Amino acid sequence: MAKSWCIFFIFWPTLALAVCWMAPAWGWWFPGDAASTLGARIDDLFYLILIIVSVVFVGTHVGLAYVLWRGSSFNEPKALFTHGSHNLEVIWTIVPSGILLFIALYQMDVWADYRVQSAFPPEAVRAPVAEVTARQFEWRIRYPAPGKTLQLTPQPDDLYTVNDLHIPVGRPVMIQLRSDDVQHSFFVPMLRVKQDAVPGLVIPIWFDSVRSDTYELLCAELCGWGHYKMKARVVAQSDANFKSYLAELHREQFDDGVPSAATESSEAAETASKSE
Amino acid sequence: MTLFRLHQLLVQPKFGSAGRQVIANNFVWEVLPVRNRASFLVPAALMAVVIGCEQPQARFELTERTKDLMSPARTAVADAVEENFGTPNDLVAWLRSPTRYGDNTGHVAGGDGTVSADSFPAEFDEPVASDLSGAALRFTSGKYQGQQVPVGQFDADAGQLVLGAVLDPPVEQDTQFQVVGDVLQHGRMLYMTHCMHCHGVSGDGEGPTAQYLDPRPREYRLGIYKFTSTKQTDKASTDDLQRTVKQGIPGTYMPSFMLLKDDELAAVVEYVRFLSIRGEFEKKLVDELYGDYSTAAVNDRLESGESEDEIESQLTAYIQDDLPSTVDFASSDLASSWTNADTEAAVVVPEKSRVPDTLESRKRGRALYVSDRTKCVTCHGPKGRGNGSATNDYWKVPGSNETYDSRGLHDLWGNKLSPRDLTRGIYRGGRRPIDLYRRVYAGIKGTPMPAFGGTVLKDDEIWDLVNYVMSIPFESEQPSPGNEQLAVTVSDQPR
Ligand SMILES: [Cu+2]
């Protein structure tokens, strides 16, 4: 009887390990490899911690199992009573603290690169690609006009889209995140970026995409009944494609509906504004 | 979806009559020998146990005005509408209505696929765009000619079509068939998922979420849409509706459905048009009857000495003799107006391209804005804040002599409405110059915002106004009307 309890308690951690082991094969894992450089480093940190935790987990459970198993046979000599061991306590305090301290120091670079503004890649900071405004229940996006830089306040020639953020691939880009109403969270799982959008704040975040692809952008902060609707896409495309995307957006947005004269008129406006 | 179809198989059989096809799944047990009826019933029962019995049945509600008719009239209207449009779970493809139900033709193919009692390899004349499940299949040749079965599903890769019914003996190779209604069916699925909770099952704008929203979700049943590219008297074009659904309506709760695929967008918009046409059809029938047979009218008539029998026999005569022609008239009217909206002739296209956006142009625009010709200022206010003097007036209810109970503007749906605050730079109908041009040219349908194009203002003047309106959000804080400080920035077009 005692042995079967023993087996019962050993069974669960074993199952937990087995499931974790199989999880990637079943697709219960990350949604694919990180598609950003910072994301890859975040994944590395995750795996490092996973390894440490697994070793500790397996170690403790093997120990526990051993004790259970030994204790369940009654022909052991009678147990000793002890008031504890000072040395042992010192060891099991210092070793985990050491590990925690190591993790804390080791991840600092990644954290700083991700969140500390002075560590942001300067080329990303110089020209933020867009302002992303979360709003119940959509993402409104404002790009500066081609060749201009993004201003904090809307400009007459800004370009607007909704639920569709385009970024150039292969280099760090920065966006300005805001919220129109309540708290939302900008979450692109494939790029491993997640940042709350807080009403009243303009929060810069940077990321990059290592390949041309389309990613899901989700809201990761329960923001109201329509939270589930806040799904958008991030399209990472080559510089040339990104430029022509903006140019197309610009053409479309300043469309005056006169067939084929659209370009003429914007040229006319250009000369007009120069002549002033 | 599966549950839905199982329910379908349990509903009472009915056949569409000439010119109509019942899309969803009404087939007739007697005509088509169904040997394994039990095999549907058993899983249905099991599922009911697992899922917890019946889903609430989706219903198309009648409008308040219809409900206000005396009861034989109400029934006549309800029947006519249901006959031609069906119910949410049994949509009817009324071929006289200008809806693109989805129409695919094909034949039973030979080749590797096997013909069995409930499936066969199918070859379509054109590739089928959307999911066919739930559409109606009508054989146009062979021994089942003229008969209709529901489609279970079509696997486009394997080319195998599974029927929602059993044909014994199986169909022969080369039998021709037509599959109708896939687009509408697909649209209905999407609509119920994405739109119903705001716009309501019947498109009455009264979904469960609607009460929390301002502005209220659009009611489709008047057939009127605000943000269109078409002339003042024209309906919304399919493109307009698609654009609205794709872009959302900024500044309102109408979300953007950017991520729908093209065929999904087309399908869901087709369903919106279907609901609109259905609603308008109902309205047109009611309009004919309302004057004589509404509760109030009947009471009046009783008071003035007519007897109940007289009224009823008059109504019966009307329903027999005149209603069919009203139905005819209503349907052809709807067909022409909705079809027309999709033609080039309906679209507002400026004759001249945009006047260069200069300070002078903006000043001319400002002058027009405050002028008596346009009276923009009476609604939108001297600074464009949407607080003009007209917002303090009591307005007349259109088509009657009464005024609204509260001050300010109202739209046709009876909702209170502020003129747009133009300082915010949020344009519900889109921010392209052409969008604003069309707003001014054709007005905003269903609202007091008037149409100025063609009659009041010339092209150049509208463009001046557009240039001015687009500059309002960028005006410095204290502009004195009409002076040089009109704008800080004159749009410098990027290279
Ligand atoms: Cu959100």
PDB file of N, CA and C and ligand atoms in Angstrom, chain A residues 135 137 139 183-185 219 221 223 227 230, ligand 1:
ATOM      1  N   ARG A 135      -7.226  51.638 -29.558  1.00  0.00           N
ATOM      2  CA  ARG A 135      -8.512  52.257 -29.317  1.00  0.00           C
ATOM      3  C   ARG A 135      -9.505  51.120 -29.247  1.00  0.00           C
ATOM      4  N   PHE A 137     -12.135  49.190 -30.545  1.00  0.00           N
ATOM      5  CA  PHE A 137     -11.321  48.004 -30.442  1.00  0.00           C
ATOM      6  C   PHE A 137     -10.550  47.832 -31.723  1.00  0.00           C
ATOM      7  N   TRP A 139      -6.554  49.091 -33.906  1.00  0.00           N
ATOM      8  CA  TRP A 139      -5.254  49.752 -33.886  1.00  0.00           C
ATOM      9  C   TRP A 139      -5.247  50.773 -35.004  1.00  0.00           C
ATOM     10  N   GLN A 183      -6.518  51.048 -21.062  1.00  0.00           N
ATOM     11  CA  GLN A 183      -5.233  50.398 -21.234  1.00  0.00           C
ATOM     12  C   GLN A 183      -5.340  49.232 -22.210  1.00  0.00           C
ATOM     13  N   HIS A 184      -4.415  49.177 -23.156  1.00  0.00           N
ATOM     14  CA  HIS A 184      -4.330  48.065 -24.091  1.00  0.00           C
ATOM     15  C   HIS A 184      -2.904  47.527 -24.032  1.00  0.00           C
ATOM     16  N   SER A 185      -2.630  46.487 -24.774  1.00  0.00           N
ATOM     17  CA  SER A 185      -1.252  46.017 -24.822  1.00  0.00           C
ATOM     18  C   SER A 185      -0.911  45.555 -26.228  1.00  0.00           C
ATOM     19  N   CYS A 219      -4.121  42.432 -28.973  1.00  0.00           N
ATOM     20  CA  CYS A 219      -4.176  43.206 -27.737  1.00  0.00           C
ATOM     21  C   CYS A 219      -4.054  42.209 -26.595  1.00  0.00           C
ATOM     22  N   GLU A 221      -4.233  42.985 -23.295  1.00  0.00           N
ATOM     23  CA  GLU A 221      -4.723  43.516 -22.023  1.00  0.00           C
ATOM     24  C   GLU A 221      -6.231  43.596 -22.137  1.00  0.00           C
ATOM     25  N   CYS A 223      -9.475  44.762 -22.403  1.00  0.00           N
ATOM     26  CA  CYS A 223      -9.765  46.183 -22.490  1.00  0.00           C
ATOM     27  C   CYS A 223     -11.247  46.473 -22.665  1.00  0.00           C
ATOM     28  N   HIS A 227     -12.452  43.168 -26.715  1.00  0.00           N
ATOM     29  CA  HIS A 227     -11.025  42.879 -26.634  1.00  0.00           C
ATOM     30  C   HIS A 227     -10.592  41.875 -27.703  1.00  0.00           C
ATOM     31  N   MET A 230      -9.458  42.934 -31.234  1.00  0.00           N
ATOM     32  CA  MET A 230      -8.296  43.783 -31.511  1.00  0.00           C
ATOM     33  C   MET A 230      -7.169  43.006 -32.148  1.00  0.00           C
TER      34      MET A 230
HETATM   35 CU    CU C   1      -7.360  46.313 -26.318  1.00  0.00          CU
END
